[in-house]
XYZ file of C-alpha atoms in Angstrom:
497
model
C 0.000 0.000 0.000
C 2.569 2.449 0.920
C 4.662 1.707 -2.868
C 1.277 2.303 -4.682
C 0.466 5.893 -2.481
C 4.201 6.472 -3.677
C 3.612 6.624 -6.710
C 0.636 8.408 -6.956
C 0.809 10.941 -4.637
C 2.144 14.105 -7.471
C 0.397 16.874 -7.842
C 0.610 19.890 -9.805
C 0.424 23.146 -7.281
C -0.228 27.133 -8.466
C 1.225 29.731 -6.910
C 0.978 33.664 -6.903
C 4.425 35.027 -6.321
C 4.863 38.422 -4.940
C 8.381 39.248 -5.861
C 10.148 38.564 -8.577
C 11.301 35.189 -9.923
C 14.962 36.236 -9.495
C 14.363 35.498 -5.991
C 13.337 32.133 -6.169
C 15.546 29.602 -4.443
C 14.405 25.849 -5.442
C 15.862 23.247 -3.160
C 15.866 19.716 -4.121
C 16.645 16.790 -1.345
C 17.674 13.233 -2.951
C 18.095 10.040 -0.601
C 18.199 6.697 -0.631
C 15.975 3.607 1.111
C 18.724 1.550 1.469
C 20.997 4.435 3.238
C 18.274 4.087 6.143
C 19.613 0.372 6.924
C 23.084 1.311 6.372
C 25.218 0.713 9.977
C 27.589 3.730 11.150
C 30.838 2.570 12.226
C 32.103 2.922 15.862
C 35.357 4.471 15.303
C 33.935 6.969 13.065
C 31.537 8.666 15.674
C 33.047 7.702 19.364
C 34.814 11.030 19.762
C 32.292 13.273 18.914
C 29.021 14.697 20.543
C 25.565 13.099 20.174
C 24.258 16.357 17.878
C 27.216 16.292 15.944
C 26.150 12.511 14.733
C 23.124 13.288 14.424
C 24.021 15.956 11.791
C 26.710 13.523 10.174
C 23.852 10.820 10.119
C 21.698 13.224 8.382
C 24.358 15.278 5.957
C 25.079 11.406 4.879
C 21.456 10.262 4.581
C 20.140 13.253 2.385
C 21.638 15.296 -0.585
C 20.601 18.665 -1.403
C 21.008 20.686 -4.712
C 19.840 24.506 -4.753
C 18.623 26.310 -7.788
C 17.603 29.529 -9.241
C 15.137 30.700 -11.413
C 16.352 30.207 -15.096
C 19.984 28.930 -13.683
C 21.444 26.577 -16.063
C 23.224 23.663 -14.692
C 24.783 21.135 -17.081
C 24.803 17.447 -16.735
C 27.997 15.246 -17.256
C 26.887 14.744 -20.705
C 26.214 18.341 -21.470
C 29.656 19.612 -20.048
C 31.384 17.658 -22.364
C 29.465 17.974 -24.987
C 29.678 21.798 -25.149
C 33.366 22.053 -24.035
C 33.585 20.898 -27.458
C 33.211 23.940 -29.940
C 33.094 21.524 -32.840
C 29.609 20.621 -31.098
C 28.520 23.841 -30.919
C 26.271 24.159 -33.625
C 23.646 26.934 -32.883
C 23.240 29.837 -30.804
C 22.736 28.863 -27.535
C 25.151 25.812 -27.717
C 27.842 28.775 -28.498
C 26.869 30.309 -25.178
C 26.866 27.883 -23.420
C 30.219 26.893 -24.349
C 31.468 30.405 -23.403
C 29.906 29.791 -19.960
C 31.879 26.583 -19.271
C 34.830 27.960 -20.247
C 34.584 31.541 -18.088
C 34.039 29.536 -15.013
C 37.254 28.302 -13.900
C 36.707 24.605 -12.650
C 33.233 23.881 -13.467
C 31.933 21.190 -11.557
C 29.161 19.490 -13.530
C 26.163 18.206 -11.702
C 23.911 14.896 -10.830
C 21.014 16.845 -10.802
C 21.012 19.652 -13.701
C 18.242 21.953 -15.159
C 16.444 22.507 -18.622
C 15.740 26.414 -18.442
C 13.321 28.295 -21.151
C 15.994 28.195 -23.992
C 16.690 24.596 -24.030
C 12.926 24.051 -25.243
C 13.172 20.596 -23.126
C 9.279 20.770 -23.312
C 6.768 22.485 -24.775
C 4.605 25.002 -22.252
C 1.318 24.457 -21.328
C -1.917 25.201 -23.634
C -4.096 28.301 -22.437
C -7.391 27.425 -21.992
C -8.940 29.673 -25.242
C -12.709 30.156 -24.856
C -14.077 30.983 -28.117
C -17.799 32.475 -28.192
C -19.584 30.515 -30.577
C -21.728 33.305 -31.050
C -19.338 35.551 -32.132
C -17.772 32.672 -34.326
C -21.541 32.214 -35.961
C -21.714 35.853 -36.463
C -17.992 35.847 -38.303
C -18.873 33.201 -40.543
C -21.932 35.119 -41.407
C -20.363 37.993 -42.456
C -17.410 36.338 -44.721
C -20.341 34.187 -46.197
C -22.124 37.643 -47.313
C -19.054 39.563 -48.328
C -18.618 38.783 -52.382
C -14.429 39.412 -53.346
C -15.789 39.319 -56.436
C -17.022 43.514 -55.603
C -13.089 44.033 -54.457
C -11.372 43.571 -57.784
C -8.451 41.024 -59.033
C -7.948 39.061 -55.591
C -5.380 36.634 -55.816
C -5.802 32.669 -54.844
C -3.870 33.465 -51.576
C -6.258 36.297 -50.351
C -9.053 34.641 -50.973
C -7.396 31.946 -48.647
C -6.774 34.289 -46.329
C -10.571 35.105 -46.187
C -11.719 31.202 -45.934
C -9.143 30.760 -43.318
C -9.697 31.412 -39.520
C -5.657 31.086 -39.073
C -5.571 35.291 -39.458
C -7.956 35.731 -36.349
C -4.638 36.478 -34.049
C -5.706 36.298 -30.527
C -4.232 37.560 -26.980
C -1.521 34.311 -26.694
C -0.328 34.023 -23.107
C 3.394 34.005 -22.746
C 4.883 31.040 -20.704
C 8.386 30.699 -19.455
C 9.596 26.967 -18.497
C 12.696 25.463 -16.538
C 12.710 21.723 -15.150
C 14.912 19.712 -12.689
C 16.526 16.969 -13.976
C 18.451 13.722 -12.132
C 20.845 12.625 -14.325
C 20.631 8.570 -14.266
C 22.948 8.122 -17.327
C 25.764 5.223 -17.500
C 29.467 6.356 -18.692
C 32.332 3.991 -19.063
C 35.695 6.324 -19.421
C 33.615 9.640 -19.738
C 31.482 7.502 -22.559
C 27.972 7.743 -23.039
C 26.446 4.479 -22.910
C 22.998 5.122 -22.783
C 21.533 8.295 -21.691
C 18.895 8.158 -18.940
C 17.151 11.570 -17.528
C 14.209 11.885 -14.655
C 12.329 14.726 -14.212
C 12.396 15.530 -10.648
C 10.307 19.085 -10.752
C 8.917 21.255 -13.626
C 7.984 25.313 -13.345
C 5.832 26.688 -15.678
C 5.663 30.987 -14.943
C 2.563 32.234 -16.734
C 3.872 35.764 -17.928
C 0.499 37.210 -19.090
C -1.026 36.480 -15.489
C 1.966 36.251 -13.256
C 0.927 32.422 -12.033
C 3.660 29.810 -11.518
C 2.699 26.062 -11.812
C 5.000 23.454 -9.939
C 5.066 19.725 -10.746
C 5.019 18.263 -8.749
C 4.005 20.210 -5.490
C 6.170 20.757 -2.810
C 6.186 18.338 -0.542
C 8.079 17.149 3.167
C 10.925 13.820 2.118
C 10.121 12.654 6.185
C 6.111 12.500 5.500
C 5.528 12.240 1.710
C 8.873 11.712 -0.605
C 8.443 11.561 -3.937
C 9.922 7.849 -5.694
C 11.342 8.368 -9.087
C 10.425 6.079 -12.030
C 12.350 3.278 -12.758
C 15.015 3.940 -9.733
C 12.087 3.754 -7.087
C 14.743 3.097 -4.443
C 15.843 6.612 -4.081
C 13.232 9.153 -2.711
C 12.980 12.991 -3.254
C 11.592 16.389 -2.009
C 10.921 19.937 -3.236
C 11.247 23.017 -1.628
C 10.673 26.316 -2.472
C 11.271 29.658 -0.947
C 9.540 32.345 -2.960
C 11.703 35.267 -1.806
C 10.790 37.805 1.372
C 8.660 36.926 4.219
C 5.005 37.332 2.868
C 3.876 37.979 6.844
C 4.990 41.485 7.184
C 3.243 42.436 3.654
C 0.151 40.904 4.373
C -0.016 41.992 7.631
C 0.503 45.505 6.651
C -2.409 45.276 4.212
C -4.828 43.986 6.206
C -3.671 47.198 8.758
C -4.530 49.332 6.208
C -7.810 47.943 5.016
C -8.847 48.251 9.040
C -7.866 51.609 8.884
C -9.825 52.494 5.240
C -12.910 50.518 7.152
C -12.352 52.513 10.683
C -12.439 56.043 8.633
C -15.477 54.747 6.609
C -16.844 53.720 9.463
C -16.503 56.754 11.445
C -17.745 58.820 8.774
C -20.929 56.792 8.267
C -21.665 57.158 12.555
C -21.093 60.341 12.492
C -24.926 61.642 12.918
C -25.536 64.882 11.526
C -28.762 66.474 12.076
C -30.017 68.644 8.554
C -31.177 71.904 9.140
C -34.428 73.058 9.632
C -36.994 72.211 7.116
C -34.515 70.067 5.157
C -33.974 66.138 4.747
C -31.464 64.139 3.880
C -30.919 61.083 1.772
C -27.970 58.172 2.244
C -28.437 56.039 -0.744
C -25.029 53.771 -1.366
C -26.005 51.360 -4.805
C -23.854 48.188 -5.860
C -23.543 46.798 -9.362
C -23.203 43.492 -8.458
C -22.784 40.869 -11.409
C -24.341 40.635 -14.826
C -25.284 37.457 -16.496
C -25.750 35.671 -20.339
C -24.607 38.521 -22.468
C -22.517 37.527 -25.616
C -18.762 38.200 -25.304
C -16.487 37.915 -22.390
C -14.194 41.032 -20.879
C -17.168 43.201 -19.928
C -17.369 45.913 -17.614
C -20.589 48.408 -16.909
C -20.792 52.492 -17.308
C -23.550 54.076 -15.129
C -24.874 57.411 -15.736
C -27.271 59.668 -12.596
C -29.782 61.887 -13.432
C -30.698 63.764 -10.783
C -34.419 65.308 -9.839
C -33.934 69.443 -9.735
C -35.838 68.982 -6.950
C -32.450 67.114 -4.912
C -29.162 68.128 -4.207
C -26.509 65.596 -4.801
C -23.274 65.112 -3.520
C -21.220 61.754 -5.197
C -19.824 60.342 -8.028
C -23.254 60.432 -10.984
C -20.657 58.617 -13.476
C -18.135 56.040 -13.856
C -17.534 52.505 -14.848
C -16.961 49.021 -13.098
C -13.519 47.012 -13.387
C -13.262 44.705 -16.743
C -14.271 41.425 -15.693
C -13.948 38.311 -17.075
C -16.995 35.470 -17.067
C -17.084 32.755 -14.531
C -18.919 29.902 -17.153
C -21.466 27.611 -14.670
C -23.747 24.801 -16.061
C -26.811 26.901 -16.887
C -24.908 30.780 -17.803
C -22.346 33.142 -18.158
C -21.591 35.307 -15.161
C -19.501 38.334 -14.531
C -18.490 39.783 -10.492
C -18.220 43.255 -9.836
C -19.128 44.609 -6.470
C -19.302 48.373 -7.777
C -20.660 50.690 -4.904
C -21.537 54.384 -5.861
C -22.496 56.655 -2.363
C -24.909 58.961 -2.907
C -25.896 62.196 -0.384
C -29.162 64.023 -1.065
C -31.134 67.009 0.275
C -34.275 68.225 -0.334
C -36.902 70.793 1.810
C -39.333 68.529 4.041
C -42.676 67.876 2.516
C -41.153 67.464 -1.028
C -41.866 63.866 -2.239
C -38.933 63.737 -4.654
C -39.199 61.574 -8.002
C -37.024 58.692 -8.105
C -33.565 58.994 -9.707
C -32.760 57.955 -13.184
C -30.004 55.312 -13.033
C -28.791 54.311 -17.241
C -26.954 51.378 -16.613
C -24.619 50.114 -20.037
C -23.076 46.687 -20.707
C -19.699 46.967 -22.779
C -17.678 44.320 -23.766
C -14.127 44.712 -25.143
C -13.048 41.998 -27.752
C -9.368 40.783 -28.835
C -8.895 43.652 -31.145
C -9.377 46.460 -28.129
C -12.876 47.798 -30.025
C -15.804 47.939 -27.666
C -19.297 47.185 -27.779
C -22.758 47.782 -26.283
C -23.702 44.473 -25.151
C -27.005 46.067 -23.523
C -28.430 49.155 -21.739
C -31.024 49.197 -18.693
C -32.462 51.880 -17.121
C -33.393 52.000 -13.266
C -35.800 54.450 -11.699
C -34.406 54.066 -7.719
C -37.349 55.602 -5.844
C -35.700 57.100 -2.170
C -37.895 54.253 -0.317
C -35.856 53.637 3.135
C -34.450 50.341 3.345
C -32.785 47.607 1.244
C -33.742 46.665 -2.040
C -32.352 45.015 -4.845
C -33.392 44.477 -8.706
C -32.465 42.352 -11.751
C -32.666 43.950 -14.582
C -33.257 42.815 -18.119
C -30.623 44.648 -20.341
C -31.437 45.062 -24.423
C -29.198 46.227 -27.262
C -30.782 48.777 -29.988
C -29.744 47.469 -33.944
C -30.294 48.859 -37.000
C -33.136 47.415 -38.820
C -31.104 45.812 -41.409
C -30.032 42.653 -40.074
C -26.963 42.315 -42.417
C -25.766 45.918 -42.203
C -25.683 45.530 -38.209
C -23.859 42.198 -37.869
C -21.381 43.473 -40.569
C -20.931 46.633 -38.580
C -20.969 44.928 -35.390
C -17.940 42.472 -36.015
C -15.958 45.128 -37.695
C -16.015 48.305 -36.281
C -18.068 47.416 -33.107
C -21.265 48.667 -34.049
C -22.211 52.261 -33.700
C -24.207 54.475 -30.898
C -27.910 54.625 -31.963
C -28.960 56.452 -29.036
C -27.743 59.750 -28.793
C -29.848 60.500 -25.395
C -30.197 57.763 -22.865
C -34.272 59.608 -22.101
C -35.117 57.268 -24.708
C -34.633 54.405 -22.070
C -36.874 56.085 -19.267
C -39.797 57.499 -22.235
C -39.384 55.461 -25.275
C -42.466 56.833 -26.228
C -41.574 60.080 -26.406
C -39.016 59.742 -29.350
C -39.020 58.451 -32.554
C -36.422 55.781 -33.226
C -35.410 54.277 -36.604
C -33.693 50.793 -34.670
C -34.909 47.839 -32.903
C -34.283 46.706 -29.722
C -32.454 42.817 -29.363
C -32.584 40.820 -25.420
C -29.464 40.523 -24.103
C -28.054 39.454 -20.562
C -29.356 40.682 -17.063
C -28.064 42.919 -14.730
C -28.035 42.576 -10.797
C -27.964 45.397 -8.533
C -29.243 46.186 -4.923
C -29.157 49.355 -2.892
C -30.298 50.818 0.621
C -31.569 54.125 1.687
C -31.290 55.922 4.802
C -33.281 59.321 5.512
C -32.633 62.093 7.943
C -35.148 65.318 8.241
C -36.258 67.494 10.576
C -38.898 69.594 10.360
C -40.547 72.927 12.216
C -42.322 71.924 15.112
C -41.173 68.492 15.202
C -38.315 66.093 14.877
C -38.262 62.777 12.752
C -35.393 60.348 13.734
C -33.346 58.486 11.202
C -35.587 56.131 9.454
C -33.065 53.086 9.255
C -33.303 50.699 12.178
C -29.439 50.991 12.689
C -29.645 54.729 14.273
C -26.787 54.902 16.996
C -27.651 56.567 20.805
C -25.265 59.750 19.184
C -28.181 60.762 16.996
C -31.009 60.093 19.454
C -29.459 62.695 22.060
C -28.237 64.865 19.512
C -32.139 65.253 18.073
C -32.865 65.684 21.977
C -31.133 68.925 22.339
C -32.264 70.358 19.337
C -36.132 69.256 20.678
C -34.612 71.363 23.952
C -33.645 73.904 22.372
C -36.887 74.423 20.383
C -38.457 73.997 23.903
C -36.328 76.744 25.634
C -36.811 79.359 22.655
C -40.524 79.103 22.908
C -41.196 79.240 26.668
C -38.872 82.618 26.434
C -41.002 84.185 23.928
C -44.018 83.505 25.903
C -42.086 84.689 29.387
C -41.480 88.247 26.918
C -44.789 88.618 25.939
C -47.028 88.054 29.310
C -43.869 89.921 31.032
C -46.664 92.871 31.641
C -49.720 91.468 31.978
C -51.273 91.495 35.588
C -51.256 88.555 37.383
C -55.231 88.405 37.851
C-alpha cells in the first residue's frame, strides 16, 4: 500500500508570487531507502558529541542541490558535450560553451536543469474560450461579403478570407525550466545510454503572473516523492519564494482596518439637517451581470438627478473589466461596484425617483468595444434595502446584415444619442430595434434624515446609533427653551389676575 500511495501521490500546485522570480531559491533533497539500513561505524563517531552525529547521520542520509530561477546547470553529458566547440552548432550551444569555459573549474552536476531556452518541453496550452456566437456571427459575415465587388484578388487572399488562421488572438506568454536527475551510464567519460528523470517542472505564466510546480512541494520525512524506474531513491521539493510574505500581508490587512475605521466613522457620524430640510444616504452596488454575448465586460452608469435634490457623489463612472465565470446553466460576470450617494431636499417634497442608465460593454481581442445592452433603473428614495435584476437590451439597425457586418468590424455604432429614450421610449421616434441581451443585478439601501418645524423625525433606518437620538434631543430642547422665552417676553406685563 505504501509503494502504490508512492507513486501516486504528485500533484501539480499554483502559486501567486509576490516578488520577482529572481528570488526564487528551489531546493531539491535526494536520498536513498537503502541508506536508512546502512550501519555507522564505531570508530567513526566515538569522539564526537551526540548532535554532531546526528548531523553527520543526516548530511550522509540526504543530498541537497539549490537552484535559481532560469539557472542553467549542465549534466555530465552536457559539459562535455559543449566544451567541445566543434559541437557547438547553434546559438545557444555557443553560449553555453562560453559559460563553461569563463568559469574556472566547473563542476558538472547529478542533478542539472532545462531552463526556457533549451525548449526541453513544450509550455502548457491556455485554456482559449471561443464564443460561438461571435464565431456564428464571423462566418456570417465572410459568407455575405462577395471578393468578387473588391477587384483582381489573388488565390492566396481569398485563402486568407476562408481561413480562420488570421484571427490572431491575446496568446499568453509562458516561461519553463525543469529539474533533472541525471541517471545516465558512462564507461571512461562515454555515453552508454543516456537516462534523464524529471524531478520538478515550473511553468511561470507571464500574461497572469501564475507559476505552476510539478510536482508540489512536498516534506521527504512525511511524503517523498519515488522516481520512475530507480524507485529506491526518494525525493523532495522546496521552495522559498523570496521575502517573508507575513509582514506584507499583515501591513495590508492594517490598512484595510484603517480604510474601514475612517469609513466607518464617517458613516456614525450623525448629523442632524437643518431646519426644514432632509437628507438622503443612498449607497447602490452593481453586483454581477449574467448571459450577455462576449467575455471582458465591464458596466458604465450614468445619474440623473431630480432638480428637486441636491446631490453630492460620483453620478458617473464605470466598473472594473471582468472576465466570465462559465457555470452549467450561464455566463456570469463579479463586480461589487458601490456608488455613495448624499441628497437634500426641503421637508414635505416627495422627490421623483432617480434615473439610473446602466450600459453593458464588452471589449473583444482587437481592443474595439461594444454595447452588449443598456437598462435603465428608476431608484425611488424608499428607506431600506432593495435590490433588482434587470433585463438589459441592445438597440440594432433594422437591417439585419448591415448591423452584424458593422458589429464584427467596427463594433457597431451608438444609436442612441440620449439615454431619455430608455426612461420614455415613447416620447421619441427611433429608426432601430431593440435585441434581449443578458441581465443585470444590482441592490441598494436608503437611509433618511429630516427634521422639520415643530417636530423632529429620527433616522428612518433601524441601525440609528444613541449619538443621533441625544443629539435630536437637544435640538427638541432647544426648540423647547426658545418658545417658553417668547411667551415669558410677551405676558412679562400682563397682571397677574
Amino acid at each position: 500500500m505504501s509503494e502504490y500511495n508512492m507513486k501516486y501521490n504528485k500533484f501539480a500546485g499554483i502559486y501567486w508570487p509576490q516578488y520577482p522570480l529572481q528570488e526564487l531559491s528551489i531546493r531539491i533533497k535526494l536520498k536513498s531507502k537503502e541508506s536508512i539500513l546502512t550501519l555507522p561505524k564505531f570508530e567513526d563517531y566515538k569522539y564526537k558529541s551526540n548532535e554532531e552525529n546526528l548531523n553527520i547521520l543526516e548530511s550522509n542520509k540526504i543530498e541537497e542541490y539549490i537552484f535559481q530561477w532560469q539557472n542553467k546547470v549542465f549534466s555530465y553529458w552536457e559539459f562535455q558535450k559543449y566544451s567541445d566547440i566543434y559541437n557547438c552548432n547553434t546559438e545557444m550551444e555557443l553560449k553555453y560553451h562560453d559559460m563553461i569555459k569563463e568559469i574556472n573549474n566547473y563542476e558538472h552536476k547529478k542533478v542539472f536543469t532545462y531552463i526556457h531556452e533549451d525548449y526541453h518541453l513544450p509550455v502548457p496550452v491556455g485554456n482559449k474560450k471561443r464564443n460561438v456566437q461571435s464565431m456564428v456571427c464571423l462566418n456570417d459575415c465572410f459568407d455575405r461579403l462577395d471578393l468578387e465587388d473588391v477587384g483582381d484578388v489573388s488565390n492566396s487572399m481569398r485563402h486568407l478570407f476562408r481561413s480562420e488562421e488570421n484571427l490572431s488572438s491575446d496568446e499568453e506568454q509562458w516561461m519553463s525550466m525543469h529539474i533533472v536527475l541525471d541517471s545516465s551510464e558512462y564507461e571512461d567519460s562515454h555515453l552508454l545510454y543516456k537516462e534523464e528523470h524529471i524531478l520538478v517542472s515550473l511553468y511561470h505564466n507571464v500574461t497572469y503572473n501564475y507559476l505552476i510546480v510539478t510536482p508540489n512541494i512536498n516534506d521527504i520525512e512525511y511524503n517523498a516523492y519515488c522516481i520512475e524506474n530507480q524507485p529506491e531513491i526518494e525525493y523532495g521539493v522546496e521552495i522559498e519564494f523570496g521575502k517573508e510574505s507575513g509582514s506584507e500581508l499583515v501591513e495590508l490587512l492594517n490598512n484595510l482596518l484603517r480604510k474601514w475605521e475612517k469609513k466607518q466613522k464617517k458613516l456614525l457620524s450623525f448629523v442632524m439637517p437643518t431646519l426644514g430640510r432632509k437628507k438622503f444616504f443612498v449607497t447602490f452596488e452593481i453586483v454581477s451581470a449574467v448571459d450577455f454575448d462576449m467575455d471582458n465586460l465591464y458596466v458604465e452608469f450614468h445619474i440623473k438627478i431630480p432638480d428637486d435634490l441636491q446631490c453630492n457623489g460620483d453620478l458617473q463612472g464605470r466598473t472594473h473589466t471582468s472576465k466570465s465565470l462559465t457555470t452549467e446553466e450561464h455566463h456570469e460576470w463579479k463586480y461589487g461596484h458601490m456608488v455613495e450617494l448624499e441628497l437634500e431636499c426641503a421637508t414635505g417634497i416627495d422627490p421623483l425617483p432617480l434615473k439610473i442608465y446602466l450600459e453593458a460593454i464588452s471589449i473583444d481581442w482587437w481592443g474595439r468595444h461594444r454595447t452588449e445592452g443598456y437598462s435603465y433603473l428608476p431608484l425611488t428614495l424608499e428607506p431600506g434595502e432593495h435590490k433588482r435584476h434587470l433585463s438589459c437590451s441592445r438597440p440594432e439597425e433594422l437591417d439585419t446584415v448591415e448591423a452584424n457586418n458593422r458589429r464584427f468590424f467596427v463594433g457597431g455604432c451608438h444609436l442612441i444619442k440620449d439615454l431619455d429614450v430608455l426612461a420614455n421610449p415613447q416620447l421619441h421616434n427611433t429608426n432601430f430595434r431593440y435585441v434581449s441581451t443578458g441581465s443585470l443585478s444590482v441592490r441598494w439601501r436608503t437611509i433618511t434624515q429630516s427634521q422639520s418645524i415643530g417636530d423632529h423625525v429620527y433616522p428612518s433606518s433601524p441601525g440609528a446609533s444613541a449619538s443621533a437620538i441625544l443629539t435630536g434631543a437637544d435640538a427638541v430642547l432647544r426648540q423647547y427653551k426658545k418658545a417658553k422665552a417668547t411667551l415669558a417676553a410677551a405676558t412679562r406685563n400682563l397682571p397677574d389676575n
